[in-house]
Amino acid sequence: MNKIVHRLNGKFRKPLVALLVAGVTAGLFFLIGFAQINQNEKRCREIFVKIDSDYDNYFVDKNMVMKIITNDGKNPVIGKFKKEIPVTQIEKMLKKNPFVDKAEVFCDLNGNMNVTVSQKKPIARILTGSGTSYYLDEKGDLLPLSQKYTARVLVISGKQADLEVRKFLENKRKKMAVQHPLKPIADSSVFSGPVMELIQFIISDKFWNMQIAQINIHNFSNVDLIPVVGDQVIQLGEPIEIQKKFQYLMAFYRQAMTETGWNLYSSISLKFKNQIVCRK
């Protein structure tokens, strides 16, 4: 009798296992499908908004986010079924805001909508010849000024800066004309590498970030710096070998300025290799 049972076990074991696996799989699909249907039938009860303010910027607040989500109150979300909420569309609309870098929107198991927004980081403010000002963010993109918040950042001016802004805006208009309105514009930068490297160098150094108030870009070979302390213009020249030039300037500050004072010279030139030329 044991031998017969053993033969039966060997003969039917594989089909039984296959049937068991199929049954479990079907049951899981049923439970998952039922859970999804159940979730989609839940109504949105509350909206939680988290705004990343790591850079101490306050261009975006909860009221602004709620206006975008609800289309200025015309399309309320609370009370809607989860399946009726266009989460992907809301994310795209949030990303269209010029101060929003990233946006994530999802509905949790309790029916709540969760919104996380990261803000762009302005690193400079560009003054143009027309009188219009823009913020420059860390990726080289332009941001409009905000009536809600003013960022205290480095100022950039000059003929070349004005020209680069106009070229950048014109290129952006052309890209927008051929792209879908909800698709992001391809990354590009107002300034070339050396100018962005100069800006990043200044703002990343604690002393120079406090001491340099303005960059005046006449052209890419003729860049001036305006300090906070001292009446002189710092003639940087071409923005190359930046670290070395600022090392010379720091050495000059420590040695000469302590003896002569900060207002003796009208200009300090770093244009010439391995030397500083001052003019009274």
CSV table of C-alpha atoms in Angstrom, one decimal:
chain,number,residue,atom,x,y,z
A,1,MET,CA,0.0,0.0,0.0
A,2,ASN,CA,2.8,2.4,0.8
A,3,LYS,CA,4.4,1.7,-2.6
A,4,ILE,CA,1.2,2.6,-4.3
A,5,VAL,CA,0.8,5.9,-2.4
A,6,HIS,CA,4.4,6.7,-3.2
A,7,ARG,CA,3.8,6.1,-6.9
A,8,LEU,CA,0.7,8.3,-6.8
A,9,ASN,CA,2.6,11.0,-5.0
A,10,GLY,CA,5.4,11.0,-7.6
A,11,LYS,CA,2.8,10.9,-10.5
A,12,PHE,CA,0.6,13.7,-9.3
A,13,ARG,CA,3.0,15.9,-7.3
A,14,LYS,CA,4.0,18.3,-10.1
A,15,PRO,CA,0.4,18.9,-11.3
A,16,LEU,CA,-0.7,19.5,-7.7
A,17,VAL,CA,2.1,22.0,-7.1
A,18,ALA,CA,1.3,23.8,-10.4
A,19,LEU,CA,-2.4,24.0,-9.4
A,20,LEU,CA,-1.5,25.3,-6.0
A,21,VAL,CA,0.8,28.0,-7.4
A,22,ALA,CA,-1.8,29.0,-10.0
A,23,GLY,CA,-4.4,29.2,-7.2
A,24,VAL,CA,-2.3,31.4,-5.0
A,25,THR,CA,-1.3,33.6,-7.9
A,26,ALA,CA,-4.9,34.1,-8.9
A,27,GLY,CA,-5.8,34.9,-5.3
A,28,LEU,CA,-3.1,37.5,-5.1
A,29,PHE,CA,-4.2,39.1,-8.3
A,30,PHE,CA,-7.8,39.2,-7.0
A,31,LEU,CA,-6.7,40.7,-3.7
A,32,ILE,CA,-4.5,43.3,-5.4
A,33,GLY,CA,-7.3,44.2,-7.9
A,34,PHE,CA,-9.8,44.4,-5.1
A,35,ALA,CA,-7.5,46.7,-3.1
A,36,GLN,CA,-7.0,48.9,-6.1
A,37,ILE,CA,-10.7,49.2,-6.7
A,38,ASN,CA,-11.2,49.9,-3.0
A,39,GLN,CA,-8.5,52.6,-3.0
A,40,ASN,CA,-9.9,54.2,-6.1
A,41,GLU,CA,-13.3,54.5,-4.5
A,42,LYS,CA,-11.9,56.3,-1.5
A,43,ARG,CA,-12.5,60.1,-1.3
A,44,CYS,CA,-9.7,62.6,-0.7
A,45,ARG,CA,-10.0,63.8,2.9
A,46,GLU,CA,-7.1,66.1,3.3
A,47,ILE,CA,-4.1,67.7,1.4
A,48,PHE,CA,-0.7,67.7,3.1
A,49,VAL,CA,1.8,70.1,1.5
A,50,LYS,CA,5.5,70.0,2.3
A,51,ILE,CA,7.8,72.7,0.9
A,52,ASP,CA,11.5,72.2,0.9
A,53,SER,CA,13.2,75.4,2.2
A,54,ASP,CA,16.8,74.1,2.5
A,55,TYR,CA,18.1,77.3,0.9
A,56,ASP,CA,16.1,79.7,3.0
A,57,ASN,CA,14.0,80.7,0.0
A,58,TYR,CA,10.4,81.6,0.4
A,59,PHE,CA,9.2,82.0,-3.2
A,60,VAL,CA,6.6,79.2,-2.8
A,61,ASP,CA,4.1,78.8,0.1
A,62,LYS,CA,1.2,76.5,0.8
A,63,ASN,CA,-1.4,78.9,-0.5
A,64,MET,CA,0.4,79.2,-3.8
A,65,VAL,CA,0.6,75.4,-4.1
A,66,MET,CA,-3.1,75.0,-3.2
A,67,LYS,CA,-4.1,77.5,-5.9
A,68,ILE,CA,-2.2,75.5,-8.5
A,69,ILE,CA,-3.7,72.2,-7.3
A,70,THR,CA,-7.3,73.5,-7.3
A,71,ASN,CA,-7.0,75.8,-10.3
A,72,ASP,CA,-7.5,78.8,-8.0
A,73,GLY,CA,-10.4,77.2,-6.2
A,74,LYS,CA,-12.3,76.3,-9.4
A,75,ASN,CA,-11.5,72.6,-9.3
A,76,PRO,CA,-11.5,71.4,-5.6
A,77,VAL,CA,-9.8,68.1,-4.8
A,78,ILE,CA,-11.1,67.3,-1.3
A,79,GLY,CA,-14.2,65.1,-1.6
A,80,LYS,CA,-13.2,63.7,-5.0
A,81,PHE,CA,-12.6,60.0,-5.5
A,82,LYS,CA,-9.0,59.0,-5.8
A,83,LYS,CA,-9.5,57.8,-9.4
A,84,GLU,CA,-10.8,61.3,-10.3
A,85,ILE,CA,-7.7,63.1,-9.2
A,86,PRO,CA,-5.3,63.8,-12.1
A,87,VAL,CA,-2.1,63.4,-10.0
A,88,THR,CA,0.3,63.4,-13.0
A,89,GLN,CA,-1.4,66.5,-14.4
A,90,ILE,CA,-1.1,68.3,-11.0
A,91,GLU,CA,2.6,67.5,-10.9
A,92,LYS,CA,3.2,69.0,-14.3
A,93,MET,CA,1.2,72.1,-13.4
A,94,LEU,CA,3.3,72.6,-10.2
A,95,LYS,CA,6.6,72.2,-12.3
A,96,LYS,CA,5.4,74.9,-14.6
A,97,ASN,CA,5.8,77.4,-11.8
A,98,PRO,CA,9.1,79.2,-12.4
A,99,PHE,CA,10.2,78.8,-8.8
A,100,VAL,CA,9.5,75.1,-8.5
A,101,ASP,CA,12.4,72.7,-9.2
A,102,LYS,CA,10.7,69.4,-8.4
A,103,ALA,CA,7.2,68.3,-7.4
A,104,GLU,CA,5.9,64.9,-6.2
A,105,VAL,CA,2.2,64.2,-5.7
A,106,PHE,CA,0.5,61.0,-4.5
A,107,CYS,CA,-2.5,59.8,-2.7
A,108,ASP,CA,-1.9,57.5,0.3
A,109,LEU,CA,-3.9,54.6,1.7
A,110,ASN,CA,-6.0,56.8,3.9
A,111,GLY,CA,-7.2,58.9,1.0
A,112,ASN,CA,-5.0,61.9,1.7
A,113,MET,CA,-3.1,63.7,-1.0
A,114,ASN,CA,0.6,64.4,-0.3
A,115,VAL,CA,2.4,67.1,-2.1
A,116,THR,CA,6.2,67.7,-1.8
A,117,VAL,CA,7.7,70.7,-3.6
A,118,SER,CA,11.4,71.7,-3.9
A,119,GLN,CA,12.2,75.3,-4.8
A,120,LYS,CA,14.9,76.6,-7.2
A,121,LYS,CA,17.9,78.3,-5.7
A,122,PRO,CA,18.7,81.8,-7.0
A,123,ILE,CA,22.4,82.6,-6.8
A,124,ALA,CA,22.5,86.0,-8.5
A,125,ARG,CA,20.3,88.9,-9.7
A,126,ILE,CA,20.9,90.2,-13.2
A,127,LEU,CA,20.2,93.8,-14.0
A,128,THR,CA,19.5,94.4,-17.7
A,129,GLY,CA,19.8,97.5,-19.8
A,130,SER,CA,16.0,97.7,-20.2
A,131,GLY,CA,15.6,98.0,-16.4
A,132,THR,CA,14.2,94.5,-16.1
A,133,SER,CA,15.8,92.2,-13.5
A,134,TYR,CA,15.9,88.4,-13.3
A,135,TYR,CA,17.3,85.9,-10.8
A,136,LEU,CA,19.8,83.4,-12.0
A,137,ASP,CA,19.5,80.0,-10.5
A,138,GLU,CA,22.2,77.5,-9.8
A,139,LYS,CA,21.5,75.7,-13.1
A,140,GLY,CA,22.0,78.8,-15.1
A,141,ASP,CA,18.2,79.4,-15.8
A,142,LEU,CA,16.4,82.7,-15.4
A,143,LEU,CA,13.7,83.3,-12.8
A,144,PRO,CA,11.4,86.3,-12.6
A,145,LEU,CA,11.4,88.5,-9.6
A,146,SER,CA,8.8,87.8,-6.9
A,147,GLN,CA,6.5,90.1,-5.1
A,148,LYS,CA,6.4,87.6,-2.3
A,149,TYR,CA,10.1,87.3,-1.4
A,150,THR,CA,13.4,89.1,-2.3
A,151,ALA,CA,16.5,87.0,-2.2
A,152,ARG,CA,19.7,88.7,-1.1
A,153,VAL,CA,22.2,87.5,-3.7
A,154,LEU,CA,25.1,88.7,-5.9
A,155,VAL,CA,24.2,91.3,-8.5
A,156,ILE,CA,25.3,90.9,-12.1
A,157,SER,CA,25.3,93.8,-14.7
A,158,GLY,CA,27.1,94.9,-17.8
A,159,LYS,CA,26.7,95.0,-21.6
A,160,GLN,CA,27.6,91.3,-22.1
A,161,ALA,CA,25.3,90.2,-19.3
A,162,ASP,CA,22.4,92.1,-20.9
A,163,LEU,CA,23.2,90.5,-24.3
A,164,GLU,CA,23.4,87.0,-22.9
A,165,VAL,CA,20.0,87.4,-21.2
A,166,ARG,CA,18.4,88.5,-24.4
A,167,LYS,CA,19.9,85.6,-26.3
A,168,PHE,CA,18.8,83.2,-23.7
A,169,LEU,CA,15.2,84.4,-23.6
A,170,GLU,CA,15.0,84.4,-27.4
A,171,ASN,CA,16.2,80.8,-27.5
A,172,LYS,CA,13.7,79.8,-24.8
A,173,ARG,CA,10.8,81.4,-26.7
A,174,LYS,CA,11.8,79.4,-29.8
A,175,LYS,CA,11.9,76.1,-27.8
A,176,MET,CA,8.5,76.8,-26.2
A,177,ALA,CA,7.0,77.5,-29.6
A,178,VAL,CA,7.7,73.9,-30.8
A,179,GLN,CA,7.2,72.0,-27.5
A,180,HIS,CA,4.1,70.8,-25.7
A,181,PRO,CA,3.1,73.4,-23.1
A,182,LEU,CA,3.4,71.0,-20.2
A,183,LYS,CA,6.8,69.5,-21.2
A,184,PRO,CA,9.8,71.0,-19.5
A,185,ILE,CA,12.2,73.1,-21.6
A,186,ALA,CA,15.6,71.4,-22.1
A,187,ASP,CA,18.3,72.6,-19.7
A,188,SER,CA,20.4,75.5,-20.8
A,189,SER,CA,22.4,78.2,-19.2
A,190,VAL,CA,22.5,82.0,-19.5
A,191,PHE,CA,26.3,82.2,-19.1
A,192,SER,CA,29.1,80.1,-20.4
A,193,GLY,CA,31.3,77.9,-18.1
A,194,PRO,CA,33.9,80.5,-16.9
A,195,VAL,CA,31.3,83.0,-15.8
A,196,MET,CA,29.2,80.4,-14.0
A,197,GLU,CA,32.4,79.1,-12.4
A,198,LEU,CA,33.2,82.7,-11.2
A,199,ILE,CA,29.8,83.1,-9.7
A,200,GLN,CA,29.9,79.7,-8.0
A,201,PHE,CA,33.3,80.4,-6.6
A,202,ILE,CA,32.3,83.7,-5.0
A,203,ILE,CA,29.1,82.4,-3.5
A,204,SER,CA,30.7,79.2,-2.1
A,205,ASP,CA,33.4,81.1,-0.3
A,206,LYS,CA,32.2,82.6,3.0
A,207,PHE,CA,34.5,85.7,2.8
A,208,TRP,CA,34.1,86.5,-0.9
A,209,ASN,CA,30.4,86.0,-0.7
A,210,MET,CA,30.2,88.8,1.9
A,211,GLN,CA,32.8,91.0,0.2
A,212,ILE,CA,31.8,90.9,-3.5
A,213,ALA,CA,28.6,92.8,-4.1
A,214,GLN,CA,28.5,92.9,-7.9
A,215,ILE,CA,30.0,91.5,-11.1
A,216,ASN,CA,30.1,93.8,-14.1
A,217,ILE,CA,30.5,91.8,-17.3
A,218,HIS,CA,31.6,94.3,-20.0
A,219,ASN,CA,32.6,91.4,-22.3
A,220,PHE,CA,34.0,87.9,-21.6
A,221,SER,CA,37.5,89.3,-21.5
A,222,ASN,CA,36.7,92.3,-19.3
A,223,VAL,CA,35.0,91.5,-16.0
A,224,ASP,CA,35.0,93.9,-13.0
A,225,LEU,CA,34.1,93.2,-9.4
A,226,ILE,CA,32.5,95.7,-7.0
A,227,PRO,CA,33.4,95.1,-3.3
A,228,VAL,CA,31.3,95.8,-0.3
A,229,VAL,CA,34.2,97.3,1.7
A,230,GLY,CA,36.5,99.6,-0.3
A,231,ASP,CA,35.8,102.2,-3.0
A,232,GLN,CA,37.9,100.6,-5.7
A,233,VAL,CA,36.9,98.6,-8.7
A,234,ILE,CA,38.5,95.1,-8.9
A,235,GLN,CA,39.5,94.5,-12.5
A,236,LEU,CA,39.4,90.7,-12.9
A,237,GLY,CA,39.9,90.7,-16.6
A,238,GLU,CA,39.1,87.3,-18.2
A,239,PRO,CA,37.4,84.9,-15.7
A,240,ILE,CA,40.2,82.3,-15.9
A,241,GLU,CA,42.5,81.0,-13.2
A,242,ILE,CA,39.9,82.3,-10.8
A,243,GLN,CA,41.2,80.6,-7.6
A,244,LYS,CA,44.7,81.9,-8.2
A,245,LYS,CA,43.5,85.5,-8.8
A,246,PHE,CA,41.5,85.5,-5.6
A,247,GLN,CA,44.5,84.2,-3.7
A,248,TYR,CA,46.5,87.1,-4.9
A,249,LEU,CA,43.7,89.5,-4.0
A,250,MET,CA,43.5,88.0,-0.5
A,251,ALA,CA,47.2,88.3,0.0
A,252,PHE,CA,47.0,92.0,-1.1
A,253,TYR,CA,44.1,92.6,1.3
A,254,ARG,CA,46.1,91.1,4.2
A,255,GLN,CA,49.4,92.9,3.5
A,256,ALA,CA,48.7,96.2,1.8
A,257,MET,CA,45.2,97.1,2.9
A,258,THR,CA,46.0,96.9,6.6
A,259,GLU,CA,48.7,99.5,6.0
A,260,THR,CA,47.2,101.9,3.4
A,261,GLY,CA,43.5,101.5,4.3
A,262,TRP,CA,40.6,100.4,2.1
A,263,ASN,CA,40.0,103.6,0.1
A,264,LEU,CA,43.5,104.6,-1.1
A,265,TYR,CA,43.2,103.0,-4.5
A,266,SER,CA,40.5,103.6,-7.2
A,267,SER,CA,41.2,100.3,-9.0
A,268,ILE,CA,42.9,97.0,-8.3
A,269,SER,CA,43.8,95.0,-11.5
A,270,LEU,CA,44.2,91.2,-11.6
A,271,LYS,CA,44.4,91.2,-15.4
A,272,PHE,CA,48.2,90.6,-15.5
A,273,LYS,CA,49.7,87.2,-14.8
A,274,ASN,CA,51.2,86.7,-11.3
A,275,GLN,CA,50.9,90.4,-10.3
A,276,ILE,CA,48.5,93.0,-9.0
A,277,VAL,CA,48.5,96.6,-10.4
A,278,CYS,CA,46.8,99.3,-8.3
A,279,ARG,CA,45.8,102.8,-9.3
A,280,LYS,CA,45.1,105.7,-7.0
